């Protein structure tokens, strides 16, 4: 019986001894697990912080890129406006030059036409004066000849025939006809034949 009691005490003591060891082990494992948890939480926090920083950096980069893109677009737009203004000025200057050239050409044309008109008027005036002089000379000659050579006119009471004779000239502004026998006559205001004699 002593042996059994001894054995029971041994079992009780050994369990408590082993129980203390297991508590220490459990405490250690709990501490290790807690450390692991803390490390994992720290890692998670660090990863989350890194993600946040990366997102912030990305957002900042996007904002900066957008701002620089806007600035560049504004610069390009301003440059394009300046170039269009320059181009419009150049076009307006060219138009002005073309218009001034056109005005000069029109003025030259007007001068040339005025000069040509003046010259034609002068030459026409000269020609008219010459023609007047020549007609006066011709009229003077005709009147002098008619005064010199008085032609004998014989009037008949015979009415003009219906058969047309040949017209051979003019006498005192009237048509002179040649009859079938060679006689020359004209028709007076009464409608009668007036013969012209060839005697001078």
Rosetta silent file (secondary structure, phi, psi, omega in degrees, C-alpha in Angstrom):
SEQUENCE: XXXXXXXXXXXXXXXXXXXXXXXXXXXXXXXXXXXXXXXXXXXXXXXXXXXXXXXXXXXXXXXXXXXXXXXXXXXXXXXXXXXXXXXXXXXXXXXXXXXXXXXXXXXXXXXXXXXXXXXXXXXXXXXXXXXXXXXXXXXXXXXXXXXXXXXXXXXXXXXXXXXXXXXXXXXXXXXXXXXXXXXXXXXXXXXXXXXXXXXX
SCORE:     score description
SCORE:     0.000 S_00000001
   1 L     0.000  -38.494  175.110    0.000    0.000    0.000 S_00000001
   2 H   -57.322  -37.885 -177.436    2.776    2.329    0.627 S_00000001
   3 H   -68.184  -38.645 -178.486    3.913    1.652   -2.822 S_00000001
   4 H   -68.839  -43.074  179.100    0.538    2.505   -4.264 S_00000001
   5 H   -62.168  -44.930  178.595    0.406    5.690   -2.292 S_00000001
   6 H   -58.841  -42.478 -179.559    3.852    6.564   -3.400 S_00000001
   7 H   -64.860  -39.982  179.490    2.899    5.899   -6.951 S_00000001
   8 H   -65.103  -43.654  177.762   -0.163    8.140   -6.611 S_00000001
   9 H   -61.925  -39.877  179.734    1.950   10.940   -5.185 S_00000001
  10 H   -62.106  -42.522 -178.742    4.378   10.565   -7.994 S_00000001
  11 H   -66.213  -43.926 -178.268    1.641   10.794  -10.541 S_00000001
  12 H   -64.080  -48.947 -179.977    0.166   13.879   -8.892 S_00000001
  13 H   -62.795  -39.492 -178.232    3.558   15.566   -8.584 S_00000001
  14 H   -67.650  -36.543  178.907    4.558   14.663  -12.072 S_00000001
  15 H   -67.876  -40.094  178.440    1.356   16.056  -13.526 S_00000001
  16 H   -67.799  -39.687  177.716    1.802   19.288  -11.661 S_00000001
  17 H   -61.145  -48.546  179.189    5.433   19.385  -12.693 S_00000001
  18 H   -67.833  -29.437  179.520    4.524   18.715  -16.267 S_00000001
  19 H   -67.087  -39.133  177.344    1.603   21.075  -15.889 S_00000001
  20 H   -64.639  -40.345  178.007    3.947   23.906  -14.974 S_00000001
  21 H   -63.531  -41.411 -179.593    6.066   23.114  -17.959 S_00000001
  22 H   -68.644  -35.961  176.598    3.058   23.118  -20.206 S_00000001
  23 H   -63.267  -41.925  178.764    1.871   26.435  -18.772 S_00000001
  24 H   -63.999  -43.412  178.926    5.262   27.901  -19.518 S_00000001
  25 H   -62.860  -41.954 -179.283    5.158   26.425  -22.945 S_00000001
  26 H   -64.279  -41.147  179.122    1.614   27.731  -23.469 S_00000001
  27 H   -62.667  -43.346  179.140    2.667   31.168  -22.273 S_00000001
  28 H   -61.721  -47.672 -179.318    5.612   31.066  -24.638 S_00000001
  29 H   -63.605  -37.317  178.283    3.466   29.945  -27.542 S_00000001
  30 H   -65.006  -42.617  178.448    0.858   32.547  -26.687 S_00000001
  31 H   -62.654  -42.103  179.544    3.567   35.202  -26.579 S_00000001
  32 H   -63.910  -41.345  179.551    4.944   33.955  -29.881 S_00000001
  33 H   -65.624  -41.378  178.744    1.477   33.930  -31.399 S_00000001
  34 H   -64.117  -42.429  176.641    0.815   37.411  -30.070 S_00000001
  35 H   -59.782  -42.919  178.608    4.148   38.578  -31.469 S_00000001
  36 H   -61.065  -44.538 -179.828    3.256   36.995  -34.772 S_00000001
  37 H   -61.211  -44.349  179.704   -0.130   38.688  -34.681 S_00000001
  38 H   -62.571  -43.764  178.019    1.492   42.006  -33.849 S_00000001
  39 H   -60.792  -43.820  179.819    4.056   41.514  -36.593 S_00000001
  40 H   -63.499  -41.125  179.306    1.297   40.613  -39.060 S_00000001
  41 H   -65.285  -41.630  178.086   -0.743   43.622  -37.949 S_00000001
  42 H   -62.068  -43.116  178.082    2.339   45.834  -38.288 S_00000001
  43 H   -61.450  -43.431  179.366    2.981   44.364  -41.713 S_00000001
  44 H   -61.499  -44.402  179.473   -0.658   44.939  -42.671 S_00000001
  45 H   -62.446  -41.856  179.525   -0.481   48.483  -41.381 S_00000001
  46 H   -64.362  -41.983  179.405    2.776   49.047  -43.232 S_00000001
  47 H   -64.596  -42.437  179.696    1.295   47.569  -46.417 S_00000001
  48 H   -64.310  -42.357  178.569   -1.841   49.696  -46.020 S_00000001
  49 H   -63.723  -41.051  179.247    0.292   52.770  -45.378 S_00000001
  50 H   -63.897  -42.403  178.380    2.441   51.917  -48.407 S_00000001
  51 H   -62.297  -43.913  179.659   -0.694   51.439  -50.515 S_00000001
  52 H   -61.640  -45.013  179.685   -2.089   54.753  -49.287 S_00000001
  53 H   -63.439  -40.714  179.165    1.191   56.503  -50.014 S_00000001
  54 H   -63.703  -42.811  178.450    1.345   54.879  -53.440 S_00000001
  55 H   -63.064  -43.787  178.549   -2.239   55.959  -54.139 S_00000001
  56 H   -61.602  -44.853  179.769   -1.464   59.472  -52.925 S_00000001
  57 H   -62.470  -41.470  179.331    1.690   59.589  -55.014 S_00000001
  58 H   -64.352  -43.804  179.379   -0.207   58.270  -58.040 S_00000001
  59 H   -63.674  -42.946  178.044   -3.007   60.806  -57.521 S_00000001
  60 H   -61.987  -42.764  179.593   -0.443   63.595  -57.099 S_00000001
  61 H   -62.795  -41.665  178.666    1.355   62.435  -60.232 S_00000001
  62 H   -63.227  -43.476  178.847   -1.945   62.362  -62.129 S_00000001
  63 H   -61.167  -46.267  179.384   -2.806   65.846  -60.874 S_00000001
  64 H   -61.967  -43.003  179.532    0.621   67.149  -61.825 S_00000001
  65 H   -62.530  -42.289  179.329    0.403   65.468  -65.226 S_00000001
  66 H   -65.156  -42.312  179.803   -3.055   66.941  -65.775 S_00000001
  67 H   -63.667  -44.880  178.848   -1.874   70.364  -64.652 S_00000001
  68 H   -65.264  -37.973  178.551    1.180   70.229  -66.932 S_00000001
  69 H   -63.744  -41.466  177.775   -0.995   68.937  -69.774 S_00000001
  70 H   -62.668  -44.562  179.387   -3.403   71.854  -69.211 S_00000001
  71 H   -60.969  -44.821  179.349   -0.520   74.315  -69.129 S_00000001
  72 H   -64.126  -39.681  178.707    0.944   72.843  -72.312 S_00000001
  73 H   -63.711  -43.072  178.171   -2.485   72.877  -73.970 S_00000001
  74 H   -62.454  -43.204  178.461   -2.941   76.528  -72.979 S_00000001
  75 H   -61.270  -45.517 -179.790    0.534   77.349  -74.286 S_00000001
  76 H   -63.159  -40.034  178.847   -0.156   75.496  -77.525 S_00000001
  77 H   -64.219  -44.489  178.492   -3.523   77.245  -77.846 S_00000001
  78 H   -62.090  -40.934  178.791   -1.935   80.645  -77.226 S_00000001
  79 H   -63.330  -43.719  179.315    0.769   79.824  -79.762 S_00000001
  80 H   -62.709  -41.357  178.362   -1.844   78.722  -82.304 S_00000001
  81 H   -61.868  -43.860  178.696   -3.810   81.934  -81.714 S_00000001
  82 H   -60.170  -44.218 -179.576   -0.666   84.009  -82.229 S_00000001
  83 H   -64.210  -40.493  178.798    0.110   82.111  -85.420 S_00000001
  84 H   -65.722  -38.865  177.662   -3.455   82.561  -86.715 S_00000001
  85 H   -62.801  -43.618  178.236   -3.284   86.277  -85.902 S_00000001
  86 H   -61.100  -44.971 -179.587    0.039   86.491  -87.762 S_00000001
  87 H   -62.065  -42.623  179.108   -1.419   84.569  -90.693 S_00000001
  88 H   -63.526  -40.744  177.404   -4.495   86.828  -90.755 S_00000001
  89 H   -61.212  -44.452  179.613   -2.262   89.906  -90.670 S_00000001
  90 H   -61.731  -42.848  179.300   -0.204   88.505  -93.521 S_00000001
  91 H   -63.690  -43.304  179.186   -3.353   87.722  -95.508 S_00000001
  92 H   -63.120  -40.176  177.484   -4.746   91.203  -94.816 S_00000001
  93 H   -62.973  -43.318  178.718   -1.455   92.777  -95.884 S_00000001
  94 H   -62.607  -42.086  178.252   -1.481   90.710  -99.080 S_00000001
  95 H   -61.709  -42.432  178.817   -5.104   91.695  -99.689 S_00000001
  96 H   -61.507  -43.318  178.344   -4.185   95.328  -99.111 S_00000001
  97 H   -62.791  -44.728 -179.948   -1.276   95.045 -101.548 S_00000001
  98 H   -62.864  -42.787 -179.942   -3.491   93.330 -104.113 S_00000001
  99 H   -63.958  -41.895  179.500   -6.198   95.962 -103.617 S_00000001
 100 H   -65.967  -38.646  176.452   -3.670   98.796 -103.969 S_00000001
 101 H   -63.251  -41.019  179.697   -2.260   97.146 -107.099 S_00000001
 102 H   -63.425  -43.478  179.167   -5.797   96.781 -108.430 S_00000001
 103 H   -62.557  -42.633  178.127   -6.520  100.444 -107.679 S_00000001
 104 H   -62.065  -44.446  179.840   -3.282  101.445 -109.418 S_00000001
 105 H   -62.311  -42.247  178.032   -4.151   99.279 -112.415 S_00000001
 106 H   -62.332  -41.801  179.182   -7.664  100.777 -112.538 S_00000001
 107 H   -63.501  -41.882  177.952   -6.194  104.284 -112.349 S_00000001
 108 H   -62.093  -43.258  179.221   -3.773  103.444 -115.178 S_00000001
 109 H   -61.143  -44.830 -179.656   -6.640  102.046 -117.242 S_00000001
 110 H   -61.922  -41.898  177.887   -8.718  105.157 -116.622 S_00000001
 111 H   -61.807  -44.957 -178.841   -5.802  107.385 -117.609 S_00000001
 112 H   -63.642  -42.791  179.963   -5.190  105.354 -120.740 S_00000001
 113 H   -67.073  -39.062  178.189   -8.869  105.403 -121.731 S_00000001
 114 H   -63.198  -42.037  179.130   -9.099  109.143 -121.040 S_00000001
 115 H   -63.242  -45.275  179.878   -5.992  109.716 -123.146 S_00000001
 116 H   -62.765  -42.040  178.262   -7.338  107.526 -125.948 S_00000001
 117 H   -61.729  -42.460 -179.499  -10.703  109.355 -125.840 S_00000001
 118 H   -62.419  -45.998  179.366   -8.948  112.698 -125.939 S_00000001
 119 H   -62.435  -43.216 -179.709   -6.800  111.612 -128.875 S_00000001
 120 H   -65.634  -38.130  177.530   -9.805  110.211 -130.751 S_00000001
 121 H   -62.848  -44.725 -179.891  -11.756  113.423 -130.118 S_00000001
 122 H   -62.561  -46.554 -178.792   -8.856  115.501 -131.370 S_00000001
 123 H   -66.247  -37.859  178.279   -8.350  113.317 -134.435 S_00000001
 124 H   -64.931  -41.151  177.554  -12.124  113.236 -135.060 S_00000001
 125 H   -61.127  -43.153  178.670  -12.245  117.022 -134.743 S_00000001
 126 H   -62.488  -45.145 -179.405   -9.396  117.349 -137.218 S_00000001
 127 H   -62.625  -42.738 -179.991  -11.078  114.938 -139.627 S_00000001
 128 H   -62.960  -44.257  178.715  -14.391  116.784 -139.280 S_00000001
 129 H   -61.261  -43.991  178.629  -12.705  120.125 -139.890 S_00000001
 130 H   -60.403  -45.767 -179.721  -10.904  118.697 -142.906 S_00000001
 131 H   -63.004  -40.387  178.648  -14.154  117.226 -144.237 S_00000001
 132 H   -62.095  -43.960  179.201  -15.949  120.556 -143.702 S_00000001
 133 H   -61.032  -45.573 -179.287  -13.201  122.377 -145.559 S_00000001
 134 H   -64.929  -40.758  178.848  -13.313  119.873 -148.391 S_00000001
 135 H   -66.318  -37.299  176.245  -17.113  119.997 -148.591 S_00000001
 136 H   -62.273  -44.112  178.649  -16.989  123.807 -148.625 S_00000001
 137 H   -61.142  -45.013  179.564  -14.426  123.659 -151.433 S_00000001
 138 H   -62.357  -43.472  179.373  -16.582  121.139 -153.302 S_00000001
 139 H   -63.883  -42.345  177.583  -19.717  123.251 -152.775 S_00000001
 140 H   -59.950  -43.994  179.242  -17.863  126.359 -153.905 S_00000001
 141 H   -62.857  -44.593 -178.456  -16.677  124.529 -157.023 S_00000001
 142 H   -63.808  -44.923 -179.515  -20.161  123.190 -157.722 S_00000001
 143 H   -65.398  -38.770  178.593  -21.780  126.602 -157.257 S_00000001
 144 H   -66.418  -40.198  178.443  -19.149  128.255 -159.393 S_00000001
 145 H   -65.897  -40.465 -179.241  -19.616  125.625 -162.114 S_00000001
 146 H   -68.143  -31.358  176.059  -23.376  125.939 -161.921 S_00000001
 147 H   -70.370  -42.384 -178.133  -23.031  129.697 -162.246 S_00000001
 148 H   -67.984  -52.472 -175.763  -20.627  129.329 -165.135 S_00000001
 149 L  -101.061   98.322  177.036  -22.455  126.610 -166.952 S_00000001
 150 L   -86.552  120.015 -178.789  -26.120  127.419 -166.991 S_00000001
 151 L   -90.517  145.013  178.956  -27.905  124.434 -168.283 S_00000001
 152 L   -85.531  130.180 -178.319  -31.022  124.760 -170.267 S_00000001
 153 E  -115.113  129.665  179.399  -33.982  123.065 -168.702 S_00000001
 154 E  -118.505  127.908 -176.341  -36.992  122.087 -170.737 S_00000001
 155 E  -106.179  138.339  177.095  -40.132  121.060 -168.956 S_00000001
 156 E  -118.876  159.050 -179.476  -42.731  118.781 -170.404 S_00000001
 157 E   -94.059    9.801 -178.863  -46.206  118.102 -169.207 S_00000001
 158 E   -73.839  133.163  178.436  -45.738  114.424 -169.747 S_00000001
 159 E   -76.336  153.462 -179.159  -46.290  112.296 -166.645 S_00000001
 160 L   -65.301  136.182 -178.226  -43.498  109.973 -165.557 S_00000001
 161 L   -71.176  158.627  178.666  -43.821  106.558 -167.174 S_00000001
 162 L   -76.354  -24.399  178.077  -44.521  103.511 -165.163 S_00000001
 163 L   -76.742  126.662 -175.486  -41.555  101.725 -166.748 S_00000001
 164 L   -78.641  130.778  173.095  -38.497  102.649 -164.714 S_00000001
 165 L   -90.188  172.162 -178.372  -35.622  104.255 -166.541 S_00000001
 166 E   -78.448  137.578  176.084  -32.037  104.007 -165.420 S_00000001
 167 E   -86.425  125.196 -176.879  -30.859  106.372 -162.665 S_00000001
 168 E  -115.598  -10.419  179.200  -27.592  107.939 -163.796 S_00000001
 169 E   173.606 -155.957 -179.227  -26.898  110.725 -161.275 S_00000001
 170 E  -134.217  149.841  177.875  -28.247  113.763 -159.397 S_00000001
 171 E  -146.009  120.428 -177.938  -29.220  117.290 -160.368 S_00000001
 172 L    51.997   38.329  177.750  -30.206  119.983 -157.864 S_00000001
 173 L    80.530    6.474  179.882  -30.779  117.275 -155.240 S_00000001
 174 E  -118.168  155.036 -177.957  -33.081  115.205 -157.494 S_00000001
 175 E   -74.053  138.183  178.661  -32.412  111.908 -159.247 S_00000001
 176 E  -102.929  128.209  179.674  -31.475  112.056 -162.912 S_00000001
 177 E  -106.940  151.702  172.824  -32.919  109.367 -165.177 S_00000001
 178 E  -111.835  124.312 -177.350  -31.762  108.341 -168.635 S_00000001
 179 L   -77.969 -178.092 -177.516  -34.583  107.578 -171.032 S_00000001
 180 L   -69.512  -23.600  178.564  -34.694  104.885 -173.761 S_00000001
 181 L   -99.141    2.809  177.322  -33.336  107.333 -176.398 S_00000001
 182 L   100.240    2.710  178.625  -30.577  108.724 -174.150 S_00000001
 183 L   -77.808  142.120 -178.322  -32.312  111.839 -172.873 S_00000001
 184 E  -105.373  136.035 -179.423  -31.624  112.886 -169.305 S_00000001
 185 E  -150.902  168.056  171.707  -34.401  114.151 -167.055 S_00000001
 186 E  -135.122  166.368 -177.674  -35.581  114.423 -163.472 S_00000001
 187 E  -102.899  122.437 -176.528  -39.045  114.469 -161.987 S_00000001
 188 L   -81.252 -174.002 -175.453  -40.078  117.850 -160.584 S_00000001
 189 L   -68.958  -22.021  177.844  -42.371  118.631 -157.646 S_00000001
 190 L   -82.006   -9.798 -177.620  -45.460  118.415 -159.861 S_00000001
 191 L    90.797   10.592  179.683  -44.543  114.858 -160.862 S_00000001
 192 E   -97.373  158.596  176.583  -43.653  115.888 -164.430 S_00000001
 193 E   -78.888  136.915  173.575  -40.440  115.096 -166.318 S_00000001
 194 E  -123.091  114.527 -176.626  -37.987  117.952 -166.646 S_00000001
 195 E   -82.200  147.270  178.628  -35.338  117.333 -169.313 S_00000001
 196 E  -109.577  127.240  179.062  -31.763  118.505 -168.912 S_00000001
 197 L   -86.969  151.309 -178.190  -29.981  119.713 -172.021 S_00000001
 198 L   -87.804   -1.792  179.224  -26.353  118.827 -172.577 S_00000001
 199 L   -70.802  139.955  179.810  -25.454  122.267 -173.980 S_00000001
 200 L  -118.333    0.000    0.000  -23.046  124.237 -171.934 S_00000001
